[in-house]
PDB file of C-alpha atoms in Angstrom:
ATOM      1  CA  MET K   1     -31.497  24.161  13.064  1.00 34.00           C
ATOM      2  CA  THR K   2     -27.942  23.997  11.857  1.00 30.00           C
ATOM      3  CA  THR K   3     -26.806  27.250  10.313  1.00 34.00           C
ATOM      4  CA  PRO K   4     -24.323  27.302   7.416  1.00 34.00           C
ATOM      5  CA  ASP K   5     -20.905  28.760   8.178  1.00 35.00           C
ATOM      6  CA  LEU K   6     -21.509  32.233   6.851  1.00 31.00           C
ATOM      7  CA  GLU K   7     -17.932  33.299   7.443  1.00 32.00           C
ATOM      8  CA  ALA K   8     -16.663  30.778   4.920  1.00 31.00           C
ATOM      9  CA  ALA K   9     -15.665  32.019   1.490  1.00 31.00           C
ATOM     10  CA  ALA K  10     -18.580  31.984  -0.941  1.00 33.00           C
ATOM     11  CA  VAL K  11     -18.625  31.584  -4.671  1.00 34.00           C
ATOM     12  CA  THR K  12     -17.898  34.889  -6.421  1.00 36.00           C
ATOM     13  CA  PRO K  13     -20.972  36.028  -8.379  1.00 40.00           C
ATOM     14  CA  PRO K  14     -20.795  37.104 -11.994  1.00 49.00           C
ATOM     15  CA  ASP K  15     -19.057  40.467 -12.284  1.00 56.00           C
ATOM     16  CA  GLY K  16     -21.519  43.281 -11.772  1.00 83.00           C
ATOM     17  CA  SER K  17     -24.310  41.241 -10.139  1.00 92.00           C
ATOM     18  CA  TRP K  18     -26.274  43.009  -7.414  1.00 96.00           C
ATOM     19  CA  LEU K  19     -28.329  41.728  -4.518  1.00 97.00           C
ATOM     20  CA  VAL K  20     -31.682  43.488  -4.912  1.00 98.00           C
ATOM     21  CA  ALA K  21     -33.804  43.297  -1.757  1.00 98.00           C
ATOM     22  CA  LEU K  22     -37.459  44.166  -2.270  1.00 98.00           C
ATOM     23  CA  ASP K  23     -40.096  44.704   0.382  1.00 97.00           C
ATOM     24  CA  ILE K  24     -43.525  43.468  -0.689  1.00 97.00           C
ATOM     25  CA  ASP K  25     -46.470  45.387   0.772  1.00 93.00           C
ATOM     26  CA  GLY K  26     -46.393  49.021  -0.250  1.00 94.00           C
ATOM     27  CA  THR K  27     -43.330  48.459  -2.422  1.00 97.00           C
ATOM     28  CA  LEU K  28     -43.922  45.651  -4.914  1.00 97.00           C
ATOM     29  CA  VAL K  29     -47.662  45.295  -4.406  1.00 95.00           C
ATOM     30  CA  THR K  30     -50.308  47.809  -3.384  1.00 93.00           C
ATOM     31  CA  TYR K  31     -52.163  47.546  -0.106  1.00 86.00           C
ATOM     32  CA  ASP K  32     -54.963  45.977  -2.163  1.00 86.00           C
ATOM     33  CA  GLU K  33     -52.579  43.151  -3.145  1.00 89.00           C
ATOM     34  CA  GLU K  34     -52.170  44.394  -6.730  1.00 94.00           C
ATOM     35  CA  LEU K  35     -48.930  43.684  -8.600  1.00 97.00           C
ATOM     36  CA  SER K  36     -48.628  45.815 -11.727  1.00 97.00           C
ATOM     37  CA  ASP K  37     -47.472  44.453 -15.051  1.00 97.00           C
ATOM     38  CA  ALA K  38     -44.678  47.028 -15.040  1.00 97.00           C
ATOM     39  CA  ALA K  39     -43.366  45.805 -11.675  1.00 97.00           C
ATOM     40  CA  ARG K  40     -43.585  42.168 -12.768  1.00 97.00           C
ATOM     41  CA  GLU K  41     -41.695  42.916 -15.987  1.00 97.00           C
ATOM     42  CA  ALA K  42     -39.039  44.987 -14.217  1.00 97.00           C
ATOM     43  CA  VAL K  43     -38.326  42.203 -11.723  1.00 97.00           C
ATOM     44  CA  GLY K  44     -38.051  39.723 -14.575  1.00 96.00           C
ATOM     45  CA  ALA K  45     -35.675  41.972 -16.493  1.00 95.00           C
ATOM     46  CA  VAL K  46     -33.424  42.473 -13.469  1.00 96.00           C
ATOM     47  CA  ARG K  47     -33.241  38.726 -12.886  1.00 96.00           C
ATOM     48  CA  ALA K  48     -32.607  38.071 -16.584  1.00 94.00           C
ATOM     49  CA  ALA K  49     -29.677  40.504 -16.389  1.00 94.00           C
ATOM     50  CA  GLY K  50     -28.079  38.267 -13.757  1.00 93.00           C
ATOM     51  CA  HIS K  51     -28.950  40.133 -10.561  1.00 95.00           C
ATOM     52  CA  HIS K  52     -30.245  38.420  -7.409  1.00 97.00           C
ATOM     53  CA  VAL K  53     -33.771  39.550  -6.521  1.00 98.00           C
ATOM     54  CA  VAL K  54     -34.532  38.704  -2.881  1.00 98.00           C
ATOM     55  CA  LEU K  55     -38.036  39.237  -1.531  1.00 98.00           C
ATOM     56  CA  SER K  56     -37.694  40.598   2.007  1.00 98.00           C
ATOM     57  CA  SER K  57     -40.851  40.998   4.045  1.00 95.00           C
ATOM     58  CA  GLY K  58     -42.542  40.896   7.402  1.00 91.00           C
ATOM     59  CA  ARG K  59     -44.867  38.353   5.842  1.00 91.00           C
ATOM     60  CA  SER K  60     -44.593  34.700   6.767  1.00 93.00           C
ATOM     61  CA  LEU K  61     -42.832  32.404   4.327  1.00 95.00           C
ATOM     62  CA  ILE K  62     -46.036  30.753   3.149  1.00 93.00           C
ATOM     63  CA  ALA K  63     -47.470  34.202   2.388  1.00 93.00           C
ATOM     64  CA  MET K  64     -44.446  35.068   0.242  1.00 95.00           C
ATOM     65  CA  THR K  65     -44.062  31.998  -1.944  1.00 95.00           C
ATOM     66  CA  PRO K  66     -47.221  32.691  -4.003  1.00 95.00           C
ATOM     67  CA  LEU K  67     -45.839  36.101  -4.983  1.00 96.00           C
ATOM     68  CA  ALA K  68     -42.464  34.541  -5.803  1.00 97.00           C
ATOM     69  CA  ALA K  69     -44.311  32.131  -8.102  1.00 96.00           C
ATOM     70  CA  GLU K  70     -46.230  34.992  -9.714  1.00 96.00           C
ATOM     71  CA  LEU K  71     -42.901  36.700 -10.386  1.00 97.00           C
ATOM     72  CA  LYS K  72     -41.568  33.394 -11.806  1.00 95.00           C
ATOM     73  CA  ILE K  73     -38.902  33.242  -9.095  1.00 96.00           C
ATOM     74  CA  ASP K  74     -38.512  29.525  -8.418  1.00 92.00           C
ATOM     75  CA  ALA K  75     -34.851  29.601  -7.371  1.00 94.00           C
ATOM     76  CA  GLY K  76     -33.027  32.033  -5.155  1.00 95.00           C
ATOM     77  CA  TRP K  77     -33.568  33.373  -1.659  1.00 98.00           C
ATOM     78  CA  ILE K  78     -36.387  34.724   0.500  1.00 98.00           C
ATOM     79  CA  VAL K  79     -36.115  36.640   3.769  1.00 98.00           C
ATOM     80  CA  ALA K  80     -39.373  36.216   5.692  1.00 96.00           C
ATOM     81  CA  SER K  81     -40.813  37.178   9.085  1.00 94.00           C
ATOM     82  CA  ASN K  82     -38.671  40.327   9.247  1.00 92.00           C
ATOM     83  CA  GLY K  83     -35.456  38.318   8.995  1.00 95.00           C
ATOM     84  CA  ALA K  84     -36.228  35.468  11.394  1.00 94.00           C
ATOM     85  CA  VAL K  85     -36.669  33.032   8.496  1.00 97.00           C
ATOM     86  CA  VAL K  86     -34.234  32.693   5.595  1.00 98.00           C
ATOM     87  CA  ALA K  87     -35.192  30.191   2.905  1.00 98.00           C
ATOM     88  CA  ARG K  88     -33.759  29.062  -0.397  1.00 97.00           C
ATOM     89  CA  LEU K  89     -36.301  28.477  -3.139  1.00 97.00           C
ATOM     90  CA  ASP K  90     -35.855  25.028  -4.661  1.00 94.00           C
ATOM     91  CA  PRO K  91     -38.306  23.690  -7.276  1.00 92.00           C
ATOM     92  CA  GLY K  92     -37.104  20.167  -6.476  1.00 92.00           C
ATOM     93  CA  SER K  93     -38.173  20.386  -2.835  1.00 92.00           C
ATOM     94  CA  PRO K  94     -41.661  19.141  -1.832  1.00 91.00           C
ATOM     95  CA  GLU K  95     -42.552  22.570  -0.418  1.00 91.00           C
ATOM     96  CA  GLY K  96     -40.685  24.476  -3.123  1.00 93.00           C
ATOM     97  CA  TYR K  97     -38.103  25.758  -0.632  1.00 95.00           C
ATOM     98  CA  GLU K  98     -35.519  24.706   1.937  1.00 96.00           C
ATOM     99  CA  LEU K  99     -35.216  26.429   5.290  1.00 96.00           C
ATOM    100  CA  GLU K 100     -31.641  27.677   5.621  1.00 96.00           C
ATOM    101  CA  HIS K 101     -31.938  29.565   8.909  1.00 96.00           C
ATOM    102  CA  VAL K 102     -34.687  29.949  11.486  1.00 96.00           C
ATOM    103  CA  GLU K 103     -34.205  32.226  14.498  1.00 94.00           C
ATOM    104  CA  THR K 104     -36.511  31.653  17.466  1.00 93.00           C
ATOM    105  CA  PHE K 105     -37.052  33.090  20.936  1.00 89.00           C
ATOM    106  CA  ASP K 106     -39.223  32.679  24.024  1.00 91.00           C
ATOM    107  CA  PRO K 107     -42.176  35.051  23.499  1.00 90.00           C
ATOM    108  CA  GLY K 108     -43.540  34.696  27.032  1.00 91.00           C
ATOM    109  CA  PRO K 109     -41.957  37.730  28.737  1.00 87.00           C
ATOM    110  CA  ALA K 110     -42.938  40.175  25.971  1.00 85.00           C
ATOM    111  CA  LEU K 111     -46.443  38.761  25.687  1.00 90.00           C
ATOM    112  CA  ARG K 112     -47.084  38.984  29.415  1.00 89.00           C
ATOM    113  CA  LEU K 113     -45.895  42.598  29.509  1.00 84.00           C
ATOM    114  CA  LEU K 114     -48.054  43.595  26.571  1.00 85.00           C
ATOM    115  CA  ARG K 115     -51.133  41.763  27.835  1.00 88.00           C
ATOM    116  CA  GLN K 116     -51.051  43.890  30.997  1.00 84.00           C
ATOM    117  CA  GLU K 117     -51.339  47.055  28.885  1.00 81.00           C
ATOM    118  CA  LEU K 118     -53.460  45.690  26.037  1.00 83.00           C
ATOM    119  CA  PRO K 119     -55.791  43.069  27.514  1.00 88.00           C
ATOM    120  CA  ASP K 120     -58.190  43.297  24.566  1.00 86.00           C
ATOM    121  CA  ALA K 121     -55.589  43.044  21.790  1.00 88.00           C
ATOM    122  CA  ARG K 122     -55.325  40.065  19.465  1.00 91.00           C
ATOM    123  CA  TYR K 123     -52.145  38.018  19.755  1.00 94.00           C
ATOM    124  CA  ALA K 124     -50.597  35.464  17.407  1.00 95.00           C
ATOM    125  CA  VAL K 125     -47.384  33.470  17.111  1.00 95.00           C
ATOM    126  CA  GLU K 126     -46.019  32.038  13.889  1.00 94.00           C
ATOM    127  CA  ASP K 127     -45.499  28.350  13.159  1.00 92.00           C
ATOM    128  CA  VAL K 128     -43.064  28.390  10.225  1.00 93.00           C
ATOM    129  CA  GLY K 129     -44.426  26.770   7.083  1.00 89.00           C
ATOM    130  CA  ILE K 130     -47.805  26.104   8.726  1.00 92.00           C
ATOM    131  CA  GLY K 131     -49.538  29.261   9.896  1.00 93.00           C
ATOM    132  CA  PHE K 132     -50.333  30.859  13.241  1.00 95.00           C
ATOM    133  CA  ARG K 133     -51.609  30.115  16.723  1.00 96.00           C
ATOM    134  CA  LEU K 134     -53.929  32.946  17.769  1.00 95.00           C
ATOM    135  CA  THR K 135     -55.953  34.110  20.737  1.00 96.00           C
ATOM    136  CA  GLU K 136     -58.724  35.099  18.308  1.00 93.00           C
ATOM    137  CA  HIS K 137     -59.131  35.468  14.574  1.00 91.00           C
ATOM    138  CA  PHE K 138     -57.504  38.417  12.783  1.00 87.00           C
ATOM    139  CA  PRO K 139     -59.308  40.226   9.927  1.00 83.00           C
ATOM    140  CA  ASP K 140     -59.460  38.191   6.726  1.00 83.00           C
ATOM    141  CA  GLY K 141     -56.275  38.227   4.682  1.00 80.00           C
ATOM    142  CA  GLU K 142     -53.954  39.611   7.351  1.00 83.00           C
ATOM    143  CA  LEU K 143     -52.384  36.287   8.341  1.00 87.00           C
ATOM    144  CA  GLN K 144     -51.955  33.386   5.950  1.00 87.00           C
ATOM    145  CA  GLY K 145     -51.792  29.637   6.479  1.00 90.00           C
ATOM    146  CA  GLN K 146     -53.572  27.472   9.024  1.00 92.00           C
ATOM    147  CA  HIS K 147     -55.027  29.206  12.074  1.00 94.00           C
ATOM    148  CA  GLU K 148     -55.430  27.544  15.467  1.00 95.00           C
ATOM    149  CA  ILE K 149     -57.226  29.395  18.272  1.00 97.00           C
ATOM    150  CA  VAL K 150     -55.517  28.745  21.618  1.00 96.00           C
ATOM    151  CA  ASP K 151     -55.505  30.094  25.159  1.00 96.00           C
ATOM    152  CA  PHE K 152     -53.174  33.036  25.726  1.00 95.00           C
ATOM    153  CA  GLU K 153     -50.797  30.954  27.864  1.00 95.00           C
ATOM    154  CA  GLU K 154     -50.344  28.442  25.030  1.00 95.00           C
ATOM    155  CA  LEU K 155     -48.722  31.085  22.847  1.00 95.00           C
ATOM    156  CA  TRP K 156     -45.423  30.515  24.648  1.00 93.00           C
ATOM    157  CA  SER K 157     -45.624  26.719  24.835  1.00 93.00           C
ATOM    158  CA  ALA K 158     -42.614  26.670  22.493  1.00 92.00           C
ATOM    159  CA  ASP K 159     -40.071  29.123  21.097  1.00 94.00           C
ATOM    160  CA  VAL K 160     -41.289  31.005  18.011  1.00 93.00           C
ATOM    161  CA  THR K 161     -39.909  33.133  15.193  1.00 93.00           C
ATOM    162  CA  ARG K 162     -42.433  35.932  15.471  1.00 89.00           C
ATOM    163  CA  VAL K 163     -45.198  37.423  17.574  1.00 90.00           C
ATOM    164  CA  VAL K 164     -47.930  39.596  16.097  1.00 90.00           C
ATOM    165  CA  VAL K 165     -49.973  41.981  18.227  1.00 88.00           C
ATOM    166  CA  ARG K 166     -52.994  43.745  16.800  1.00 86.00           C
ATOM    167  CA  ALA K 167     -55.095  46.265  18.700  1.00 80.00           C
ATOM    168  CA  PRO K 168     -57.747  47.666  16.341  1.00 72.00           C
ATOM    169  CA  GLY K 169     -58.720  50.407  18.798  1.00 68.00           C
ATOM    170  CA  SER K 170     -55.185  51.780  19.081  1.00 68.00           C
ATOM    171  CA  SER K 171     -52.978  53.832  16.770  1.00 64.00           C
ATOM    172  CA  SER K 172     -49.421  53.178  15.685  1.00 64.00           C
ATOM    173  CA  ASP K 173     -48.310  56.201  17.750  1.00 68.00           C
ATOM    174  CA  GLU K 174     -49.879  54.626  20.841  1.00 69.00           C
ATOM    175  CA  PHE K 175     -48.051  51.394  20.067  1.00 68.00           C
ATOM    176  CA  HIS K 176     -44.732  53.253  19.919  1.00 67.00           C
ATOM    177  CA  ARG K 177     -45.400  54.882  23.284  1.00 70.00           C
ATOM    178  CA  LEU K 178     -46.465  51.554  24.753  1.00 70.00           C
ATOM    179  CA  ALA K 179     -43.351  49.742  23.535  1.00 66.00           C
ATOM    180  CA  GLU K 180     -41.182  52.360  25.208  1.00 67.00           C
ATOM    181  CA  ALA K 181     -43.264  52.395  28.387  1.00 62.00           C
ATOM    182  CA  VAL K 182     -43.270  48.634  29.011  1.00 59.00           C
ATOM    183  CA  GLY K 183     -39.560  48.414  28.239  1.00 58.00           C
ATOM    184  CA  LEU K 184     -39.510  45.495  25.823  1.00 57.00           C
ATOM    185  CA  GLU K 185     -36.135  43.819  26.261  1.00 51.00           C
ATOM    186  CA  ASP K 186     -34.389  40.927  24.560  1.00 47.00           C
ATOM    187  CA  VAL K 187     -36.561  41.292  21.454  1.00 45.00           C
ATOM    188  CA  THR K 188     -36.661  43.380  18.284  1.00 56.00           C
ATOM    189  CA  TYR K 189     -39.960  45.005  17.413  1.00 53.00           C
ATOM    190  CA  ALA K 190     -41.403  46.870  14.440  1.00 55.00           C
ATOM    191  CA  ILE K 191     -44.648  48.801  14.317  1.00 53.00           C
ATOM    192  CA  GLY K 192     -46.735  49.038  11.168  1.00 55.00           C
ATOM    193  CA  TRP K 193     -49.001  51.680   9.674  1.00 50.00           C
ATOM    194  CA  SER K 194     -51.892  50.668  11.919  1.00 57.00           C
ATOM    195  CA  ALA K 195     -51.914  49.317  15.457  1.00 68.00           C
ATOM    196  CA  TRP K 196     -49.830  46.303  14.512  1.00 78.00           C
ATOM    197  CA  MET K 197     -46.616  45.162  16.157  1.00 81.00           C
ATOM    198  CA  ASP K 198     -44.225  42.444  15.006  1.00 83.00           C
ATOM    199  CA  ILE K 199     -41.886  41.075  17.667  1.00 84.00           C
ATOM    200  CA  ALA K 200     -38.799  39.094  16.670  1.00 82.00           C
ATOM    201  CA  PRO K 201     -35.706  37.709  18.404  1.00 83.00           C
ATOM    202  CA  MET K 202     -33.202  40.309  19.598  1.00 83.00           C
ATOM    203  CA  GLY K 203     -31.051  41.637  16.756  1.00 87.00           C
ATOM    204  CA  VAL K 204     -33.146  39.985  14.052  1.00 91.00           C
ATOM    205  CA  THR K 205     -34.267  42.306  11.271  1.00 93.00           C
ATOM    206  CA  LYS K 206     -34.567  42.189   7.511  1.00 96.00           C
ATOM    207  CA  ALA K 207     -30.991  43.480   7.446  1.00 97.00           C
ATOM    208  CA  SER K 208     -29.647  40.541   9.471  1.00 96.00           C
ATOM    209  CA  GLY K 209     -31.431  38.062   7.216  1.00 97.00           C
ATOM    210  CA  LEU K 210     -30.190  39.787   4.073  1.00 98.00           C
ATOM    211  CA  GLU K 211     -26.628  39.822   5.363  1.00 98.00           C
ATOM    212  CA  ARG K 212     -26.791  36.020   5.607  1.00 97.00           C
ATOM    213  CA  VAL K 213     -27.969  35.861   2.019  1.00 98.00           C
ATOM    214  CA  ARG K 214     -25.322  38.314   0.834  1.00 98.00           C
ATOM    215  CA  ARG K 215     -22.556  36.215   2.344  1.00 97.00           C
ATOM    216  CA  GLU K 216     -23.969  33.026   0.873  1.00 96.00           C
ATOM    217  CA  LEU K 217     -24.121  34.615  -2.577  1.00 95.00           C
ATOM    218  CA  GLY K 218     -20.737  36.292  -2.241  1.00 94.00           C
ATOM    219  CA  VAL K 219     -22.081  39.658  -3.421  1.00 95.00           C
ATOM    220  CA  PRO K 220     -19.860  42.585  -2.333  1.00 96.00           C
ATOM    221  CA  MET K 221     -21.490  44.977   0.099  1.00 97.00           C
ATOM    222  CA  GLU K 222     -21.123  47.820  -2.394  1.00 95.00           C
ATOM    223  CA  ARG K 223     -23.500  46.008  -4.762  1.00 96.00           C
ATOM    224  CA  THR K 224     -26.508  45.793  -2.453  1.00 97.00           C
ATOM    225  CA  LEU K 225     -29.768  47.587  -3.189  1.00 98.00           C
ATOM    226  CA  ALA K 226     -32.889  47.661  -1.008  1.00 98.00           C
ATOM    227  CA  VAL K 227     -36.305  49.228  -1.571  1.00 98.00           C
ATOM    228  CA  GLY K 228     -38.963  49.591   1.123  1.00 97.00           C
ATOM    229  CA  ASP K 229     -41.623  51.777   2.675  1.00 94.00           C
ATOM    230  CA  GLY K 230     -42.227  50.707   6.274  1.00 89.00           C
ATOM    231  CA  ALA K 231     -40.677  51.086   9.702  1.00 86.00           C
ATOM    232  CA  ASN K 232     -39.528  47.466   9.504  1.00 90.00           C
ATOM    233  CA  ASP K 233     -37.517  48.436   6.399  1.00 95.00           C
ATOM    234  CA  ILE K 234     -35.370  51.035   8.152  1.00 94.00           C
ATOM    235  CA  ASP K 235     -32.550  48.653   9.109  1.00 95.00           C
ATOM    236  CA  MET K 236     -32.623  47.131   5.627  1.00 97.00           C
ATOM    237  CA  LEU K 237     -32.349  50.541   3.964  1.00 98.00           C
ATOM    238  CA  ARG K 238     -29.430  51.500   6.190  1.00 98.00           C
ATOM    239  CA  TRP K 239     -27.758  48.136   5.561  1.00 98.00           C
ATOM    240  CA  ALA K 240     -27.804  48.407   1.777  1.00 98.00           C
ATOM    241  CA  ALA K 241     -25.172  50.325  -0.128  1.00 97.00           C
ATOM    242  CA  ARG K 242     -28.094  51.896  -1.946  1.00 97.00           C
ATOM    243  CA  GLY K 243     -31.235  52.175   0.160  1.00 98.00           C
ATOM    244  CA  VAL K 244     -34.309  53.552  -1.589  1.00 98.00           C
ATOM    245  CA  ALA K 245     -37.479  54.618   0.221  1.00 98.00           C
ATOM    246  CA  MET K 246     -40.851  54.667  -1.484  1.00 98.00           C
ATOM    247  CA  GLY K 247     -42.302  58.141  -1.937  1.00 97.00           C
ATOM    248  CA  HIS K 248     -45.281  57.511   0.345  1.00 95.00           C
ATOM    249  CA  ALA K 249     -43.055  56.307   3.212  1.00 94.00           C
ATOM    250  CA  SER K 250     -42.910  58.222   6.489  1.00 91.00           C
ATOM    251  CA  GLU K 251     -40.256  60.858   7.065  1.00 94.00           C
ATOM    252  CA  GLN K 252     -38.442  58.467   9.409  1.00 91.00           C
ATOM    253  CA  VAL K 253     -38.167  55.853   6.673  1.00 94.00           C
ATOM    254  CA  ARG K 254     -37.138  58.365   4.015  1.00 97.00           C
ATOM    255  CA  ASN K 255     -34.440  59.732   6.316  1.00 97.00           C
ATOM    256  CA  ALA K 256     -32.976  56.239   6.675  1.00 97.00           C
ATOM    257  CA  ALA K 257     -32.597  55.867   2.909  1.00 98.00           C
ATOM    258  CA  ASP K 258     -30.030  57.225   0.473  1.00 97.00           C
ATOM    259  CA  GLU K 259     -32.725  58.324  -1.951  1.00 97.00           C
ATOM    260  CA  THR K 260     -36.472  58.335  -2.493  1.00 98.00           C
ATOM    261  CA  THR K 261     -38.435  57.133  -5.489  1.00 98.00           C
ATOM    262  CA  ALA K 262     -42.098  57.638  -6.385  1.00 97.00           C
ATOM    263  CA  GLY K 263     -44.872  56.124  -4.277  1.00 97.00           C
ATOM    264  CA  ILE K 264     -46.618  52.792  -4.700  1.00 96.00           C
ATOM    265  CA  GLU K 265     -49.422  54.258  -6.811  1.00 94.00           C
ATOM    266  CA  GLU K 266     -46.798  55.531  -9.290  1.00 96.00           C
ATOM    267  CA  ASP K 267     -44.891  52.199  -9.330  1.00 96.00           C
ATOM    268  CA  GLY K 268     -41.820  53.802  -7.767  1.00 97.00           C
ATOM    269  CA  VAL K 269     -40.007  50.476  -7.498  1.00 98.00           C
ATOM    270  CA  VAL K 270     -40.036  50.148 -11.282  1.00 97.00           C
ATOM    271  CA  ALA K 271     -37.897  53.262 -11.723  1.00 96.00           C
ATOM    272  CA  VAL K 272     -35.378  51.880  -9.243  1.00 97.00           C
ATOM    273  CA  LEU K 273     -35.112  48.546 -11.033  1.00 97.00           C
ATOM    274  CA  ARG K 274     -34.808  50.214 -14.423  1.00 95.00           C
ATOM    275  CA  SER K 275     -32.049  52.457 -13.103  1.00 93.00           C
ATOM    276  CA  LEU K 276     -30.091  49.325 -12.202  1.00 90.00           C
ATOM    277  CA  LEU K 277     -30.555  47.968 -15.709  1.00 89.00           C
ATOM    278  CA  ASP K 278     -29.392  51.136 -17.460  1.00 81.00           C
ATOM    279  CA  GLY K 279     -26.426  51.622 -15.134  1.00 68.00           C
ATOM    280  CA  ARG K 280     -27.594  54.643 -13.143  1.00 58.00           C
ATOM    281  CA  ARG K 281     -26.405  54.390  -9.565  1.00 54.00           C
ATOM    282  CA  SER K 282     -28.777  56.981  -8.152  1.00 54.00           C
ATOM    283  CA  LEU K 283     -32.236  58.275  -8.958  1.00 53.00           C
ATOM    284  CA  LEU K 284     -31.263  61.578  -7.439  1.00 48.00           C
ATOM    285  CA  ASP K 285     -28.635  62.667  -9.900  1.00 44.00           C
ATOM    286  CA  GLY K 286     -28.560  60.056 -12.672  1.00 43.00           C
ATOM    287  CA  ARG K 287     -24.825  59.572 -12.343  1.00 38.00           C
ATOM    288  CA  PRO K 288     -23.413  56.161 -13.297  1.00 39.00           C
TER     289      PRO K 288
END
C-alpha cells in the first residue's frame, strides 16, 4: 500500500489542539467491555473543544470501529493492531474508514520458533478488515470478525500485520521468558496480562502508528497526550509529551509514564481528559 509522504508539511491545527491517544481495554472500557457514561461524556467534551482523540489499541480495526461509533467518532484517526494499521475514519466510505497505512511482515520464522516451544498453543494471524485465520478457535469475544480455521503452515501463506499466540496453560511471566529464550528477531512483540502475545513487524508499535497520525495532523510533539495500562502501551507512553498510566497498571508501565491516574474501576481516564479541558498540564501537581 502506498504510504503518504509523512515528511511533507501538514496543515497547522487550531492553536492549542492536542493529539489525545487513548488505549481501549483497561483504559476506556473495563475488562467486561463496559464504557461508563462519564468516559463517554469526557471524550465528547475533549473532541468538542477541538482536540484530536485517537483510539490506539492492540485490537483489530473491525473491533475498534464499533467503539468509535459508540463515542460518536465518525471522522478522525484510529491506530489498530498495535500500530500496524493506521486508518482514517470517513463516514462517506463504504466501510466507514480508509486504510492509510498497513505494515506487514512474514510471520513464518517467529511462528515456527514458537511452535517448537508451545506446540499446544493457539495461533492466529490477522486479515485486516476481515478477521483472523486460526489454528483453533479462541475463547468467545477475544478475536472479532470472521474466523477461518486453517492448518498451522497456512498461517504464513501471505504476509500479515499481526500474529496472536495464546497459551491458556501458561502465564505472562512464562511468555516473557520464552520470548527471550527463543530469541525472536525481526519482529516486535507485546505480552498481555494473561498468556497472550501479539507479534508485529519490527519497529511497529502504537507509538510508530501515532507518530504517523501526529505528522498528518500537524500537531506539535509537545501537545501529545497518551493514556494506557498495558505492556503494549509502554512505547506510546514514552512517545507522548504527557504519558499517563492507569492506576492498576504494572510497575513497569507506570515507570514508563510521566504520571499515574486512578484505575479503570475509578474511571481514571476521565480525570485526565478533564485536566486537559481545564488547562492543567499534570495530574501530579495541578500546574497549568
